[in-house]
Short mmCIF file of C-alpha atoms in Angstrom, two decimals:
data_model
loop_
_atom_site.label_atom_id
_atom_site.label_comp_id
_atom_site.label_asym_id
_atom_site.label_seq_id
_atom_site.Cartn_x
_atom_site.Cartn_y
_atom_site.Cartn_z
CA UNK C 1 -25.91 -19.26 31.99
CA UNK C 2 -23.80 -22.34 31.25
CA UNK C 3 -20.84 -20.10 30.41
CA UNK C 4 -20.46 -19.18 34.08
CA UNK C 5 -20.48 -22.75 35.36
CA UNK C 6 -16.96 -22.71 36.81
CA UNK C 7 -16.85 -26.48 37.06
CA UNK C 8 -16.60 -26.69 33.28
CA UNK C 9 -13.66 -24.27 33.06
CA UNK C 10 -10.85 -26.67 33.82
CA UNK C 11 -11.89 -29.42 31.37
CA UNK C 12 -12.50 -26.83 28.66
CA UNK C 13 -9.11 -25.19 29.20
CA UNK C 14 -7.41 -28.56 29.36
CA UNK C 15 -8.88 -29.74 26.09
CA UNK C 16 -8.37 -26.36 24.49
CA UNK C 17 -4.68 -26.62 25.35
CA UNK C 18 -4.39 -30.20 24.12
CA UNK C 19 -6.27 -29.64 20.89
CA UNK C 20 -4.65 -26.31 20.12
CA UNK C 21 -1.12 -27.61 20.71
CA UNK C 22 -1.75 -30.71 18.59
CA UNK C 23 -3.28 -28.57 15.86
CA UNK C 24 -0.37 -26.13 16.06
CA UNK C 25 2.15 -28.94 15.68
CA UNK C 26 0.21 -30.44 12.76
CA UNK C 27 -0.02 -27.07 11.03
CA UNK C 28 3.56 -25.90 11.62
CA UNK C 29 5.20 -29.29 10.94
CA UNK C 30 3.10 -30.76 8.15
CA UNK C 31 0.38 -28.60 6.64
CA UNK C 32 2.01 -25.19 6.28
CA UNK C 33 5.40 -26.35 4.93
CA UNK C 34 3.51 -28.48 2.42
CA UNK C 35 1.35 -25.57 1.24
CA UNK C 36 4.39 -23.28 1.19
CA UNK C 37 6.27 -25.78 -1.01
CA UNK C 38 3.38 -25.98 -3.45
CA UNK C 39 2.96 -22.20 -3.60
CA UNK C 40 6.70 -21.66 -3.97
CA UNK C 41 6.86 -24.31 -6.68
CA UNK C 42 4.03 -22.65 -8.55
CA UNK C 43 5.61 -19.21 -8.22
CA UNK C 44 8.92 -20.55 -9.55
CA UNK C 45 7.18 -22.37 -12.36
CA UNK C 46 5.30 -19.25 -13.41
CA UNK C 47 8.42 -17.10 -13.21
CA UNK C 48 10.33 -19.73 -15.20
CA UNK C 49 7.60 -19.91 -17.82
CA UNK C 50 7.54 -16.13 -18.11
CA UNK C 51 11.32 -16.12 -18.53
CA UNK C 52 11.03 -18.77 -21.20
CA UNK C 53 8.30 -16.83 -22.93
CA UNK C 54 10.46 -13.70 -22.85
CA UNK C 55 13.40 -15.65 -24.29
CA UNK C 56 11.21 -17.11 -27.01
CA UNK C 57 9.91 -13.67 -27.82
CA UNK C 58 13.45 -12.31 -28.07
CA UNK C 59 14.39 -15.20 -30.36
CA UNK C 60 11.33 -14.60 -32.49
CA UNK C 61 12.12 -10.91 -32.72
CA UNK C 62 15.70 -11.69 -33.74
CA UNK C 63 14.46 -14.18 -36.34
CA UNK C 64 12.02 -11.64 -37.73
CA UNK C 65 14.75 -9.00 -37.91
CA UNK C 66 17.11 -11.43 -39.65
CA UNK C 67 14.38 -12.45 -42.06
CA UNK C 68 13.57 -8.85 -42.88
CA UNK C 69 17.23 -8.04 -43.39
CA UNK C 70 17.67 -11.07 -45.68
CA UNK C 71 14.54 -10.10 -47.55
CA UNK C 72 15.79 -6.56 -48.08
CA UNK C 73 19.16 -7.86 -49.25
CA UNK C 74 17.54 -10.32 -51.61
CA UNK C 75 15.31 -7.61 -52.96
CA UNK C 76 18.29 -5.32 -53.56
CA UNK C 77 20.21 -8.15 -55.20
CA UNK C 78 17.27 -9.04 -57.42
CA UNK C 79 17.00 -5.43 -58.43
CA UNK C 80 20.70 -5.30 -59.37
CA UNK C 81 20.48 -8.53 -61.33
CA UNK C 82 17.39 -7.35 -63.16
CA UNK C 83 19.06 -4.05 -64.01
CA UNK C 84 22.22 -5.80 -65.24
CA UNK C 85 20.19 -8.20 -67.37
CA UNK C 86 18.15 -5.36 -68.78
CA UNK C 87 21.32 -3.42 -69.67
CA UNK C 88 22.95 -6.49 -71.19
CA UNK C 89 19.92 -7.33 -73.28
CA UNK C 90 19.62 -3.74 -74.45
CA UNK C 91 23.24 -3.59 -75.55
CA UNK C 92 22.98 -6.97 -77.33
CA UNK C 93 19.86 -5.88 -79.13
CA UNK C 94 21.55 -2.66 -80.16
CA UNK C 95 24.55 -4.54 -81.50
CA UNK C 96 22.37 -6.89 -83.50
CA UNK C 97 20.38 -4.03 -84.88
CA UNK C 98 23.54 -2.25 -86.01
CA UNK C 99 24.84 -5.45 -87.65
CA UNK C 100 21.58 -6.10 -89.45
CA UNK C 101 21.41 -2.52 -90.63
CA UNK C 102 24.92 -2.77 -92.02
CA UNK C 103 24.01 -6.00 -93.79
CA UNK C 104 20.89 -4.42 -95.21
CA UNK C 105 22.81 -1.37 -96.40
CA UNK C 106 25.31 -3.62 -98.09
CA UNK C 107 22.54 -5.55 -99.83
CA UNK C 108 20.89 -2.31 -100.90
CA UNK C 109 24.18 -1.06 -102.32
CA UNK C 110 24.73 -4.34 -104.18
CA UNK C 111 21.20 -4.27 -105.53
CA UNK C 112 21.61 -0.67 -106.63
CA UNK C 113 24.87 -1.55 -108.40
CA UNK C 114 23.19 -4.52 -110.13
CA UNK C 115 20.34 -2.30 -111.25
CA UNK C 116 22.76 0.28 -112.54
CA UNK C 117 24.73 -2.36 -114.49
CA UNK C 118 21.56 -3.87 -115.92
CA UNK C 119 20.37 -0.44 -116.93
CA UNK C 120 23.66 0.31 -118.67
CA UNK C 121 23.59 -3.06 -120.44
CA UNK C 122 20.00 -2.45 -121.41
CA UNK C 123 20.85 0.97 -122.73
CA UNK C 124 23.77 -0.47 -124.67
CA UNK C 125 21.51 -3.14 -126.19
CA UNK C 126 18.93 -0.54 -127.26
CA UNK C 127 21.22 0.69 -130.10
CA UNK C 128 21.94 -2.78 -131.44
CA UNK C 129 18.22 -3.68 -131.30
CA UNK C 130 17.30 -0.37 -132.93
CA UNK C 131 19.84 -0.94 -135.67
CA UNK C 132 18.53 -4.47 -136.25
CA UNK C 133 14.93 -3.34 -136.19
CA UNK C 134 15.66 -0.42 -138.45
CA UNK C 135 17.57 -2.70 -140.84
CA UNK C 136 14.66 -5.16 -140.80
CA UNK C 137 12.12 -2.43 -141.45
CA UNK C 138 14.17 -0.95 -144.28
CA UNK C 139 14.65 -4.37 -145.89
CA UNK C 140 10.94 -5.06 -145.57
CA UNK C 141 10.06 -1.68 -147.13
CA UNK C 142 12.65 -1.61 -149.84
CA UNK C 143 12.81 -5.24 -150.44
CA UNK C 144 16.56 -5.19 -150.33
CA UNK C 145 19.11 -5.39 -147.60
CA UNK C 146 19.82 -2.03 -145.97
CA UNK C 147 23.29 -0.64 -145.79
CA UNK C 148 24.45 -1.55 -142.38
CA UNK C 149 26.71 1.42 -141.83
CA UNK C 150 24.05 3.89 -143.03
CA UNK C 151 21.45 2.34 -140.70
CA UNK C 152 23.82 2.65 -137.79
CA UNK C 153 24.42 6.30 -138.58
CA UNK C 154 20.72 6.94 -138.85
CA UNK C 155 19.97 5.19 -135.54
CA UNK C 156 22.74 7.07 -133.72
CA UNK C 157 21.38 10.31 -135.13
CA UNK C 158 17.89 9.34 -133.98
CA UNK C 159 19.13 8.35 -130.55
CA UNK C 160 21.00 11.61 -130.13
CA UNK C 161 18.01 13.58 -131.35
CA UNK Z 1 -24.33 -29.69 36.54
CA UNK Z 2 -27.52 -30.48 38.41
CA UNK Z 3 -29.38 -33.76 38.07
CA UNK Z 4 -32.32 -31.98 36.49
CA UNK Z 5 -30.03 -30.39 33.92
CA UNK Z 6 -28.44 -33.74 33.15
CA UNK Z 7 -31.81 -35.28 32.53
CA UNK Z 8 -32.74 -32.33 30.40
CA UNK Z 9 -29.47 -32.63 28.48
CA UNK Z 10 -30.03 -36.30 27.81
CA UNK Z 11 -33.61 -35.76 26.72
CA UNK Z 12 -32.97 -32.83 24.44
CA UNK Z 13 -30.43 -33.84 21.83
CA UNK Z 14 -31.85 -31.01 19.78
CA UNK Z 15 -30.31 -28.11 21.68
CA UNK Z 16 -33.09 -26.18 23.23
CA UNK Z 17 -35.53 -27.21 20.57
CA UNK Z 18 -37.33 -29.65 22.82
CA UNK Z 19 -40.36 -28.09 24.50
CA UNK Z 20 -39.93 -27.70 28.22
CA UNK Z 21 -42.85 -25.56 29.24
CA UNK Z 22 -43.30 -21.77 29.12
CA UNK Z 23 -41.92 -20.51 25.84
CA UNK Z 24 -41.40 -24.20 25.05
CA UNK Z 25 -37.69 -23.59 24.54
CA UNK Z 26 -34.55 -22.80 26.50
CA UNK Z 27 -32.31 -20.71 24.24
CA UNK Z 28 -29.35 -21.13 26.60
CA UNK Z 29 -29.47 -24.89 26.56
CA UNK Z 30 -27.33 -25.05 23.42
CA UNK Z 31 -24.38 -23.74 25.47
CA UNK Z 32 -24.72 -26.50 28.00
CA UNK Z 33 -21.57 -28.51 28.64
CA UNK Z 34 -22.29 -32.21 28.99
CA UNK Z 35 -19.69 -34.75 29.92
CA UNK Z 36 -19.21 -37.55 27.45
CA UNK Z 37 -16.38 -39.36 29.21
CA UNK Z 38 -15.51 -38.39 32.81
CA UNK Z 39 -11.77 -38.17 33.36
CA UNK Z 40 -9.68 -36.98 36.30
CA UNK Z 41 -5.93 -36.65 36.17
CA UNK Z 42 -3.95 -35.48 39.20
CA UNK Z 43 -7.00 -34.06 40.91
CA UNK Z 44 -7.95 -32.08 37.82
CA UNK Z 45 -11.22 -32.62 36.00
CA UNK Z 46 -10.24 -33.18 32.36
CA UNK Z 47 -13.47 -34.91 31.35
CA UNK Z 48 -14.13 -35.27 27.67
CA UNK Z 49 -17.15 -33.05 27.08
CA UNK Z 50 -19.23 -32.03 24.08
CA UNK Z 51 -17.04 -28.94 23.95
CA UNK Z 52 -13.89 -31.06 23.82
CA UNK Z 53 -15.50 -33.25 21.18
CA UNK Z 54 -16.19 -30.25 18.97
CA UNK Z 55 -12.66 -28.97 19.47
CA UNK Z 56 -11.41 -32.33 18.23
CA UNK Z 57 -13.86 -32.27 15.31
CA UNK Z 58 -12.72 -28.74 14.42
CA UNK Z 59 -9.05 -29.69 14.60
CA UNK Z 60 -9.73 -32.80 12.52
CA UNK Z 61 -11.60 -30.76 9.92
CA UNK Z 62 -8.76 -28.21 9.70
CA UNK Z 63 -6.19 -31.00 9.41
CA UNK Z 64 -8.29 -32.73 6.77
CA UNK Z 65 -8.52 -29.55 4.73
CA UNK Z 66 -4.91 -28.42 5.02
CA UNK Z 67 -3.20 -31.83 4.96
CA UNK Z 68 -5.47 -34.22 3.05
CA UNK Z 69 -6.73 -31.37 0.86
CA UNK Z 70 -3.13 -30.68 -0.16
CA UNK Z 71 -2.51 -34.38 -0.75
CA UNK Z 72 -2.00 -34.16 -4.48
CA UNK Z 73 0.12 -30.99 -4.35
CA UNK Z 74 -1.04 -30.18 -7.86
CA UNK Z 75 0.42 -27.35 -9.83
CA UNK Z 76 -3.13 -26.43 -10.76
CA UNK Z 77 -5.10 -26.81 -7.53
CA UNK Z 78 -8.39 -28.62 -7.19
CA UNK Z 79 -11.25 -27.37 -5.03
CA UNK Z 80 -9.93 -28.48 -1.64
CA UNK Z 81 -6.38 -27.49 -2.42
CA UNK Z 82 -7.63 -24.09 -3.54
CA UNK Z 83 -9.36 -23.54 -0.21
CA UNK Z 84 -6.26 -24.63 1.70
CA UNK Z 85 -4.02 -22.34 -0.36
CA UNK Z 86 -6.51 -19.50 -0.06
CA UNK Z 87 -6.52 -19.81 3.75
CA UNK Z 88 -2.73 -19.86 3.77
CA UNK Z 89 -2.40 -16.77 1.63
CA UNK Z 90 -5.20 -14.97 3.46
CA UNK Z 91 -3.48 -15.33 6.84
CA UNK Z 92 -0.07 -14.81 5.30
CA UNK Z 93 -1.14 -11.48 3.76
CA UNK Z 94 -2.87 -10.44 6.98
CA UNK Z 95 0.31 -11.06 8.93
CA UNK Z 96 2.54 -9.36 6.36
CA UNK Z 97 0.30 -6.29 6.12
CA UNK Z 98 0.03 -5.83 9.88
CA UNK Z 99 3.35 -7.03 11.24
CA UNK Z 100 5.75 -7.11 8.29
CA UNK Z 101 8.50 -9.65 7.70
CA UNK Z 102 9.35 -9.84 11.40
CA UNK Z 103 6.02 -11.57 11.98
CA UNK Z 104 6.88 -14.51 9.75
CA UNK Z 105 7.93 -16.79 12.58
CA UNK Z 106 4.52 -16.34 14.21
CA UNK Z 107 2.72 -17.36 11.06
CA UNK Z 108 1.99 -20.97 12.16
CA UNK Z 109 0.49 -19.66 15.39
CA UNK Z 110 -1.69 -16.99 13.74
CA UNK Z 111 -2.76 -19.48 11.09
CA UNK Z 112 -3.70 -22.10 13.68
CA UNK Z 113 -5.49 -19.47 15.74
CA UNK Z 114 -7.47 -18.06 12.82
CA UNK Z 115 -8.43 -21.47 11.47
CA UNK Z 116 -9.36 -22.76 14.92
CA UNK Z 117 -11.61 -19.80 15.73
CA UNK Z 118 -13.07 -19.74 12.22
CA UNK Z 119 -13.90 -23.45 12.23
CA UNK Z 120 -15.29 -23.28 15.77
CA UNK Z 121 -17.54 -20.38 14.75
CA UNK Z 122 -18.59 -22.01 11.49
CA UNK Z 123 -19.05 -25.41 13.11
CA UNK Z 124 -21.45 -23.73 15.50
CA UNK Z 125 -23.65 -22.88 12.53
CA UNK Z 126 -24.30 -26.57 11.89
CA UNK Z 127 -27.58 -27.85 13.33
CA UNK Z 128 -27.19 -29.85 16.57
CA UNK Z 129 -23.60 -28.68 16.91
CA UNK Z 130 -21.86 -27.01 19.81
CA UNK Z 131 -20.14 -23.64 19.48
CA UNK Z 132 -16.79 -23.92 21.24
CA UNK Z 133 -16.17 -20.17 20.99
CA UNK Z 134 -19.47 -19.31 22.66
CA UNK Z 135 -17.80 -20.02 26.01
CA UNK Z 136 -15.97 -17.15 27.67
CA UNK Z 137 -13.40 -19.46 29.22
CA UNK Z 138 -12.28 -20.71 25.80
CA UNK Z 139 -12.00 -17.26 24.24
CA UNK Z 140 -10.45 -15.87 27.41
CA UNK Z 141 -7.96 -18.72 27.46
CA UNK Z 142 -6.89 -17.92 23.91
CA UNK Z 143 -6.86 -14.16 24.54
CA UNK Z 144 -4.87 -14.53 27.76
CA UNK Z 145 -2.30 -16.72 26.06
CA UNK Z 146 -1.96 -14.12 23.28
CA UNK Z 147 -1.74 -11.29 25.79
CA UNK Z 148 0.92 -12.99 27.91
CA UNK Z 149 2.84 -14.18 24.87
CA UNK Z 150 2.85 -10.75 23.29
CA UNK Z 151 3.89 -9.06 26.54
CA UNK Z 152 6.75 -11.52 27.07
CA UNK Z 153 7.75 -11.00 23.44
CA UNK Z 154 7.71 -7.21 23.91
CA UNK Z 155 10.07 -7.41 26.89
CA UNK Z 156 12.24 -10.00 25.17
CA UNK Z 157 12.69 -7.81 22.09
CA UNK Z 158 12.93 -4.37 23.73
CA UNK Z 159 13.89 -5.16 27.34
CA UNK Z 160 12.80 -2.54 29.85
CA UNK Z 161 12.51 -0.10 26.98
CA UNK Z 162 9.15 -1.78 26.32
CA UNK Z 163 7.69 0.36 29.12
CA UNK Z 164 8.01 3.33 26.74
CA UNK Z 165 5.10 1.73 24.93
CA UNK Z 166 2.85 3.21 27.61
CA UNK Z 167 4.25 6.72 27.24
CA UNK Z 168 2.65 8.56 24.32
CA UNK Z 169 4.94 10.88 22.38
CA UNK Z 170 4.37 14.61 21.90
CA UNK Z 171 2.11 15.06 24.93
CA UNK Z 172 2.35 17.91 27.49
CA UNK Z 173 4.13 16.76 30.66
CA UNK Z 174 1.15 17.71 32.81
CA UNK Z 175 -1.11 15.25 31.00
CA UNK Z 176 1.46 12.48 30.92
CA UNK Z 177 0.62 10.73 34.24
CA UNK Z 178 -3.03 10.52 33.29
CA UNK Z 179 -2.31 9.25 29.79
CA UNK Z 180 0.15 6.64 31.03
CA UNK Z 181 -2.49 5.30 33.40
CA UNK Z 182 -5.01 5.19 30.53
CA UNK Z 183 -2.51 3.45 28.25
CA UNK Z 184 -1.70 0.84 30.89
CA UNK Z 185 -5.37 0.18 31.57
CA UNK Z 186 -6.17 -0.10 27.88
CA UNK Z 187 -3.25 -2.49 27.49
CA UNK Z 188 -4.34 -4.63 30.42
CA UNK Z 189 -7.94 -4.83 29.23
CA UNK Z 190 -6.87 -6.21 25.87
CA UNK Z 191 -7.44 -9.86 26.78
CA UNK Z 192 -10.88 -8.98 28.15
CA UNK Z 193 -12.01 -7.02 25.11
CA UNK Z 194 -10.54 -9.61 22.76
CA UNK Z 195 -12.23 -12.56 24.45
CA UNK Z 196 -15.56 -10.90 25.31
CA UNK Z 197 -15.97 -9.61 21.74
CA UNK Z 198 -15.80 -13.12 20.29
CA UNK Z 199 -17.71 -14.88 23.06
CA UNK Z 200 -20.51 -12.27 23.18
CA UNK Z 201 -20.96 -12.26 19.41
CA UNK Z 202 -21.21 -16.02 19.27
CA UNK Z 203 -23.47 -16.35 22.26
CA UNK Z 204 -25.80 -13.49 21.32
CA UNK Z 205 -26.16 -14.68 17.73
CA UNK Z 206 -26.91 -18.25 18.65
CA UNK Z 207 -29.30 -17.20 21.40
CA UNK Z 208 -31.17 -14.97 18.95
CA UNK Z 209 -31.44 -17.85 16.50
CA UNK Z 210 -32.86 -20.11 19.19
CA UNK Z 211 -35.29 -17.48 20.46
CA UNK Z 212 -36.68 -16.92 16.99
CA UNK Z 213 -36.75 -20.66 16.35
CA UNK Z 214 -38.94 -20.83 19.47
CA UNK Z 215 -41.21 -18.18 17.95
CA UNK Z 216 -41.57 -20.25 14.78
CA UNK Z 217 -42.77 -23.20 16.83
CA UNK Z 218 -44.92 -21.15 19.20
CA UNK Z 219 -46.70 -19.28 16.40
CA UNK Z 220 -47.25 -22.46 14.47
CA UNK Z 221 -48.53 -22.75 10.91
CA UNK Z 222 -50.51 -19.53 11.14
CA UNK Z 223 -47.84 -16.99 12.03
CA UNK Z 224 -44.58 -18.90 12.13
CA UNK Z 225 -43.46 -17.88 8.67
CA UNK Z 226 -42.46 -14.36 9.63
CA UNK Z 227 -39.93 -15.41 12.30
CA UNK Z 228 -38.85 -18.20 9.93
CA UNK Z 229 -38.03 -15.67 7.21
CA UNK Z 230 -36.15 -13.62 9.78
CA UNK Z 231 -34.25 -16.75 10.85
CA UNK Z 232 -33.16 -17.47 7.30
CA UNK Z 233 -31.80 -13.94 6.90
CA UNK Z 234 -30.27 -13.98 10.37
CA UNK Z 235 -28.53 -17.29 9.68
CA UNK Z 236 -26.83 -15.63 6.72
CA UNK Z 237 -25.77 -12.76 8.95
CA UNK Z 238 -24.51 -15.22 11.58
CA UNK Z 239 -22.29 -16.93 9.01
CA UNK Z 240 -20.87 -13.52 8.17
CA UNK Z 241 -20.35 -12.78 11.86
CA UNK Z 242 -18.70 -16.18 12.34
CA UNK Z 243 -16.13 -15.31 9.68
CA UNK Z 244 -15.79 -11.68 10.71
CA UNK Z 245 -15.14 -12.46 14.38
CA UNK Z 246 -12.48 -15.01 13.47
CA UNK Z 247 -10.91 -12.38 11.22
CA UNK Z 248 -11.10 -9.71 13.92
CA UNK Z 249 -9.59 -12.08 16.48
CA UNK Z 250 -6.70 -12.92 14.17
CA UNK Z 251 -6.09 -9.36 13.00
CA UNK Z 252 -6.06 -8.00 16.56
CA UNK Z 253 -3.53 -10.69 17.40
CA UNK Z 254 -1.46 -9.42 14.47
CA UNK Z 255 -1.76 -5.84 15.72
CA UNK Z 256 -0.69 -6.84 19.24
CA UNK Z 257 2.24 -8.73 17.76
CA UNK Z 258 3.19 -5.66 15.78
CA UNK Z 259 3.01 -3.50 18.91
CA UNK Z 260 5.29 -5.91 20.74
CA UNK Z 261 7.78 -6.14 17.87
CA UNK Z 262 7.80 -2.53 16.67
CA UNK Z 263 6.18 -0.49 19.49
CA UNK Z 264 3.90 1.63 17.26
#
């Protein structure tokens, strides 16, 4: 069994010591601090990125809230403006309607007055025409001029009858 | 190392795969330590061996992964950087879960330990490679260092109060002497259990692989497919064991650290 060859013990232990000490120094002085730096850097970077992400999220949330608030305000304002406009237009329309109605009423009254006057004039002319016509008929029938006063009396009587 | 073994080692670059009579294979040959460059300093044999070479390869591979792999230091990691970061976080979580924040200063050690054992185990799965952790002296060396370090740490943190660690709470006084002896023995056997667990797993697994590889060759075209199919499945299991044993080694180290720092 080569493992129990005592002559090989000293060289093996000697080289084990040398190699292990050199390796220990290399690891503790160079390799491990280097790896630790990289790992620490990565951890910090990730934590920083997460912080940044959280900040960005908070900002986004705030922006969304502000936007929604502005939107609600704008909506309310638009509603008020629309209502005011609607009211204004309604009142204007009402005023115009009243004015036009008044004008129309006036015109109707004028027209009625004109009709009444025309009617009266017409009625007044009826007698004169009747007298003339009667006079003309009488003169045609009798062949002589009719007495104007008698014709008038006869027409009046006829008109009253 | 005998002359015959040396010849054998030189001839068989394929560990144990070269026929050498009998079963045509020596499943233990893969654990053979061969000297690449003989070296003696102050009366000590510190020859550069295949074991030492694989330790260096393992350390280089770990350094390549964790240093060169992190070269770009990208915010979004690439493949190599991902693996390096994954290893870091895996060990880091293991340490935090088992020891808590007090264990942070031992993180470089636990990381180095885990990666070293893991890469040694995994490297052993490569064909023609050598499994550093299949030698009891290597695992025992690591386990003993952990055991001594943790014990020193326990006394440094708690002073003599650390002896209370061996006295279980809420136990009848009559049983106490027995239990204290058991606790002390279980504490002292920690380095043995820790090292033997890793070494035995690695050695047994690799030996099994070699034995069955020998069957494939011995049974030839006619019957070799059955052991071959078993080998394929067993290689998968061995990769799992290679990871699992590294994990167990590291997590037990964490538990021992926790005992020393917090005393249960």
